[in-house]
Coordinates of C-alpha atoms and ligand atoms in Angstrom, one line a residue:
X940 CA 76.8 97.9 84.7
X941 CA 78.0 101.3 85.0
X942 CA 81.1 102.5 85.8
X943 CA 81.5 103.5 89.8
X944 CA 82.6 107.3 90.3
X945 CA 82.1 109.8 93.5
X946 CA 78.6 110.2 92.4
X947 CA 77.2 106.6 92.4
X948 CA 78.9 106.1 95.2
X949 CA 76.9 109.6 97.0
X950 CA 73.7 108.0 95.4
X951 CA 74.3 104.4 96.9
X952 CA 74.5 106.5 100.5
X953 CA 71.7 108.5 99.6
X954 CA 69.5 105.5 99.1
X955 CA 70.6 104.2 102.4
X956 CA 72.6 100.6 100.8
X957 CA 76.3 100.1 101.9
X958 CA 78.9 99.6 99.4
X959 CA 82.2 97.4 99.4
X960 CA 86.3 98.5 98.7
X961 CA 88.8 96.0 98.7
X962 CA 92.5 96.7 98.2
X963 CA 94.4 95.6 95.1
X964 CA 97.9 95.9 93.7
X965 CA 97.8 93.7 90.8
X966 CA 96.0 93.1 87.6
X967 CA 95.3 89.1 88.6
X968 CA 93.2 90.3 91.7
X969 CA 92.1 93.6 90.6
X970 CA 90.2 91.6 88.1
X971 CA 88.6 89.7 90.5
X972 CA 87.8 92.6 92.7
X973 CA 86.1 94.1 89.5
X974 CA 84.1 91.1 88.4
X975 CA 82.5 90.4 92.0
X976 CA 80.9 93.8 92.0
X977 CA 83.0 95.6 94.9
X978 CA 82.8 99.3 94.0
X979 CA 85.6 100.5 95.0
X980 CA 89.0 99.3 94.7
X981 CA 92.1 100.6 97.1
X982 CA 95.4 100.4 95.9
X983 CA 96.8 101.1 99.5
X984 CA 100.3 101.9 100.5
X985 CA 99.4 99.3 102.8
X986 CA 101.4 97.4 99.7
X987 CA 104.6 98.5 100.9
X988 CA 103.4 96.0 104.1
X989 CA 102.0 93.2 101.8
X990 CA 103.9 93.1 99.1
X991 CA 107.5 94.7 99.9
X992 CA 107.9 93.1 103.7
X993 CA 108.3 96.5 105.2
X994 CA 107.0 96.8 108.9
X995 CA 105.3 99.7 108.2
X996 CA 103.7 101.9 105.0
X997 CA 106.7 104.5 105.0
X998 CA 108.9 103.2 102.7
X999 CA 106.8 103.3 99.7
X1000 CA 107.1 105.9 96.7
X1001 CA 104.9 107.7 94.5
X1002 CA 106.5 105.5 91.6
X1003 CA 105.6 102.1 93.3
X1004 CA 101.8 103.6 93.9
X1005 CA 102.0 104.6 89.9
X1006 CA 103.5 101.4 89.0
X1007 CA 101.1 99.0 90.8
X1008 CA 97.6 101.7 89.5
X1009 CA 99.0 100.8 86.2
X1010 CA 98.7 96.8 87.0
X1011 CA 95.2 97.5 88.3
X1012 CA 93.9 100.2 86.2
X1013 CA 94.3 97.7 83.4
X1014 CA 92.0 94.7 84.6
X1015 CA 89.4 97.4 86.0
X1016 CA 86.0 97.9 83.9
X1017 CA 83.6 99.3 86.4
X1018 CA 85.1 99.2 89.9
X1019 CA 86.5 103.0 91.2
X1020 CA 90.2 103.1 91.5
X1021 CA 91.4 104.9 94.3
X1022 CA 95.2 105.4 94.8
X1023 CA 97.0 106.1 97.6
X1024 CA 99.5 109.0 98.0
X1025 CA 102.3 107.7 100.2
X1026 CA 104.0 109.0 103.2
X1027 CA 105.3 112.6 102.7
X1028 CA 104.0 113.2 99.0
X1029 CA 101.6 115.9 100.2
X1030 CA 103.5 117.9 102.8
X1031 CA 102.8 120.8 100.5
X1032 CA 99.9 121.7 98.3
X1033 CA 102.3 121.9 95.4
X1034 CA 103.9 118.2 96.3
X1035 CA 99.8 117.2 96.4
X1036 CA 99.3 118.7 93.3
X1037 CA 102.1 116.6 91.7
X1038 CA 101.8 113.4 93.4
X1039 CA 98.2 113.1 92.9
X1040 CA 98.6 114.0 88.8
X1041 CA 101.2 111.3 88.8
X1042 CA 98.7 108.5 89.7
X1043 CA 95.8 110.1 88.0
X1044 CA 97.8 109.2 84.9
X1045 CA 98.5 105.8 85.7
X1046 CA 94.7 104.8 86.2
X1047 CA 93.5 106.4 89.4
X1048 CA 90.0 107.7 89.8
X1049 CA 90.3 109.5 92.8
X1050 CA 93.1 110.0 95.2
X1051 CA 93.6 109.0 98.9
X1052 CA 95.8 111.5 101.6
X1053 CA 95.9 110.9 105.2
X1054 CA 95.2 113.9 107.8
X1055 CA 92.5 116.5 108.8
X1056 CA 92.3 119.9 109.3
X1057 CA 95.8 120.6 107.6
X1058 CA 94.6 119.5 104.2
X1059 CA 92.1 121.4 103.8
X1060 CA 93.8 123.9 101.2
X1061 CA 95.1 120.7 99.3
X1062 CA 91.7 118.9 99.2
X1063 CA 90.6 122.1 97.7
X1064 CA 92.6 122.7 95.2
X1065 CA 92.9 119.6 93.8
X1066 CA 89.2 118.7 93.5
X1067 CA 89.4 122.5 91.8
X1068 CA 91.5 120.7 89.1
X1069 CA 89.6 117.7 88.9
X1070 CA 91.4 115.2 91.2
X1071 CA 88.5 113.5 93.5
X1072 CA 90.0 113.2 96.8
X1073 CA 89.3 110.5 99.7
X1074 CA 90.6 111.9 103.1
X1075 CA 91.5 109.0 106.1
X1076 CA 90.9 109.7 109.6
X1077 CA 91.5 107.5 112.9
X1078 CA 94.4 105.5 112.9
X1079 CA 96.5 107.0 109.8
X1080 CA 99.5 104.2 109.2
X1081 CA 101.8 106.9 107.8
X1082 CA 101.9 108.4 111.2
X1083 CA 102.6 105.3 113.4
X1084 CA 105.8 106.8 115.3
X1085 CA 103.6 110.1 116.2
X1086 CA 101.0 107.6 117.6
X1087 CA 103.6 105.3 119.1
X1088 CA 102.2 102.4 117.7
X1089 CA 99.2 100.9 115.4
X1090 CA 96.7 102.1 118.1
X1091 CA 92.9 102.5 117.7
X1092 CA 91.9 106.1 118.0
X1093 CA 89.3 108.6 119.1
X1094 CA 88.8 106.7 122.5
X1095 CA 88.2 109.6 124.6
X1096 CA 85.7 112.9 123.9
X1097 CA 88.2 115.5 122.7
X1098 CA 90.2 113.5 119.8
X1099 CA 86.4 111.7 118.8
X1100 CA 85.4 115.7 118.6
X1101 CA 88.5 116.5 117.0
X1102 CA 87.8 113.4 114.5
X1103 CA 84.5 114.8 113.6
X1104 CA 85.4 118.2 113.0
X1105 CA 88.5 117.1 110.7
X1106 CA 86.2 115.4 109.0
X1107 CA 83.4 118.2 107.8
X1108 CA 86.7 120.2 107.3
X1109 CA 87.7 117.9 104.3
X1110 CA 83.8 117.1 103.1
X1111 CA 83.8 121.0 103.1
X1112 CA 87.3 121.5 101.2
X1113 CA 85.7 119.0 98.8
X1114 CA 86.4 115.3 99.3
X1115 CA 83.8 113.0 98.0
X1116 CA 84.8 110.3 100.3
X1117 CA 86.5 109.3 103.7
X1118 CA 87.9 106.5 105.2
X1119 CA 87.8 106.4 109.1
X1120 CA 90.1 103.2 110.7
X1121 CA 90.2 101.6 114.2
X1122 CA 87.9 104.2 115.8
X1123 CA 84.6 102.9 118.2
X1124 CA 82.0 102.0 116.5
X1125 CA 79.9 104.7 117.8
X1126 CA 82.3 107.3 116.8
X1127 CA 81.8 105.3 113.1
X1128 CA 78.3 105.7 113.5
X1129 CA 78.3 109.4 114.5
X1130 CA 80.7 110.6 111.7
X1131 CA 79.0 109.0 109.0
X1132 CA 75.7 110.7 110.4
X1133 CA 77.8 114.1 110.7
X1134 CA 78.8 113.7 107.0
X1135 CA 76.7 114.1 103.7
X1136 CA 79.5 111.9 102.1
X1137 CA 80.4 108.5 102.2
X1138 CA 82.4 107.3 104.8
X1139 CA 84.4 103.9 104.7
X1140 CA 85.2 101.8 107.5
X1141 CA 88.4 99.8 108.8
X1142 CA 87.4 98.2 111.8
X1143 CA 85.1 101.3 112.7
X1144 CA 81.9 99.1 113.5
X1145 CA 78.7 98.5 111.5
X1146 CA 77.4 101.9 110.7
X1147 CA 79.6 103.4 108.1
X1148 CA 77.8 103.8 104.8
X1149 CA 81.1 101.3 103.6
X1150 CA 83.6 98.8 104.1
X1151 CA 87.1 98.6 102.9
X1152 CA 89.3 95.7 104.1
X1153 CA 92.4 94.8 102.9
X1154 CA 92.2 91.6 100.6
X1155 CA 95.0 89.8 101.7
X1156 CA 94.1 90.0 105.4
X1157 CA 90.2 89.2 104.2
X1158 CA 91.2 86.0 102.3
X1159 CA 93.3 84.7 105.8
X1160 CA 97.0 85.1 104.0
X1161 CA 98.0 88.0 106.5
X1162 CA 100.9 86.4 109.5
X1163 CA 98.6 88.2 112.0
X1164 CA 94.9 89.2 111.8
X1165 CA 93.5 92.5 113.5
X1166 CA 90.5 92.1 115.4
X1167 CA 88.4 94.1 112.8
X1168 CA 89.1 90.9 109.7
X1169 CA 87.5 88.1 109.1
X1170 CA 88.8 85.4 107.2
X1171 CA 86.2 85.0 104.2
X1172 CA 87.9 82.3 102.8
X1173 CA 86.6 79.8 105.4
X1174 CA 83.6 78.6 104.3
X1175 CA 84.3 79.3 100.6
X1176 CA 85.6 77.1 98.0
X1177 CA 87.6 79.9 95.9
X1178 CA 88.8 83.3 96.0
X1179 CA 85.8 84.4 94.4
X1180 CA 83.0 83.0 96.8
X1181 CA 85.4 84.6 99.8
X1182 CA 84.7 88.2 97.8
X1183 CA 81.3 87.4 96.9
X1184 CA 80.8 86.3 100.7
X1185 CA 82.7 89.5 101.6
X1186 CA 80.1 91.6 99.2
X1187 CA 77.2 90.1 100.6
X1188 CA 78.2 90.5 104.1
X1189 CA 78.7 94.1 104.0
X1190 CA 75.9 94.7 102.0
X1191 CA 73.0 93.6 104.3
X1192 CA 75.1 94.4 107.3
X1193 CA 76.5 91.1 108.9
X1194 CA 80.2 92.2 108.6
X1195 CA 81.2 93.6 110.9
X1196 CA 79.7 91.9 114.0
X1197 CA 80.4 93.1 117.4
X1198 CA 83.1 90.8 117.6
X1199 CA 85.0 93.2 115.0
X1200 CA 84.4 96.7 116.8
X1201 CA 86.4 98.6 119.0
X1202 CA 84.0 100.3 121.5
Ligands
KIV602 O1 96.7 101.4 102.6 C1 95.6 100.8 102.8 O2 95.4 99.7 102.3 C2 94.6 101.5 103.5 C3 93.4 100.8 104.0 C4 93.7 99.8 105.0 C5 92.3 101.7 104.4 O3 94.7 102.7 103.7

């Protein structure tokens, strides 16, 4: 099998499949992620939640995203690696620039920022120096107090406009991917239409040429589950049949059900 990169990933769209992402911070699960398939692997600052107890992603440092890329990057043969840069360690181009080399030397393949139109110069020049970038869209953690909450997004026709125009921004500045999360499913739908790239969705409805959960939340450990999981784990007798389910689900378009949507 080859290994997963922007342009598999753009050829899997093209051919009109879906594709999987799961998160991972460690070498144990990373490993697991890798040998099920999934083609993508997330190592979210949605670790500083998971692993380090915060109440929200804020907390978390470049050097814990390097550290825990450098668990994964290790167990990973053909997944992509995607690491996130954390909350204000891209405020300038210059901080983006050094952020993103910092985890593109601990294993990342491409790197994640959160925002739209205001990245466009950073998205730009870091594809220029070889840094893939993944822009995220809807409900952006690392801005929970501007939002006042963990809040689904793009509900009514200007900020679903503005979503959609934010996001041919960043295809345009040169991001191979984009994740979209708690938006309606129809605004899912109409973005990944608007866009020639891949778009992954977190609770953003059926239509998104991908799906990215986080794997924690996916196997049932989380203390409370978002409308947009489902537990994989029931129904399976390991950790491996709850991804495998997970892969399989996504790819022929059960997961999500309307259950899961926002609309
Ligand atoms: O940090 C994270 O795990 C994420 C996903 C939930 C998309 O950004």
């Amino acid at each position: 099998m080859a290994a997963h990169s922007a342009q598999t990933l753009l050829q899997i769209k093209q051919e009109g499949k879906k594709f999987c992402c799961l998160t991972a911070y460690d070498s144990t699960f990373a490993g697991l992620v890798d040998e099920a398939g999934i083609e993508t692997l997330l190592v979210g600052d949605s670790l500083g939640m998971v692993l380090q107890g915060h109440k929200d992603t804020l907390p978390v440092t470049v050097d814990d995203m390097a550290y825990h890329i450098r668990c994964v990057a290790r167990a990973v043969k053909n997944t992509l690696v995607i690491g996130d840069l954390p909350f204000q360690s891209y405020a300038t181009t210059e901080q983006a620039l050094k952020s993103s080399a910092q985890l593109m030397r601990a294993g990342s393949g491409m790197v994640k920022l959160e925002g739209g139109e205001w990245l466009s110069e950073s998205v730009h020049s870091l594809t220029e120096r070889g840094m893939p970038v993944c822009g995220h869209l809807g409900l952006t953690p690392q801005s929970v107090n501007a939002f006042g909450g963990f809040k689904v997004q793009g509900r009514d026709q200007s900020s679903a406009d503005k979503l959609i125009a934010d996001a041919i921004i960043l295809e345009q500045a040169g991001a191979s991917l984009l994740v979209v999360e708690c938006i309606p499913r129809e605004l899912g739908d109409k973005v990944s239409r608007a866009l020639s790239i891949p778009v992954i969705g977190i609770g953003a409805g059926p239509d998104t040429d991908a799906q990215v959960l986080v794997l924690h939340d996916m196997l049932g450990l989380g203390s409370h589950s978002p409308r947009f999981v489902r537990d994989f784990m029931q129904g399976a007798d390991s950790i491996q049949a709850a991804i495998a389910a997970y892969a399989e689900a996504v790819r022929n378009g059960s997961f999500p059900a309307q259950e899961h949507c926002f609309s």
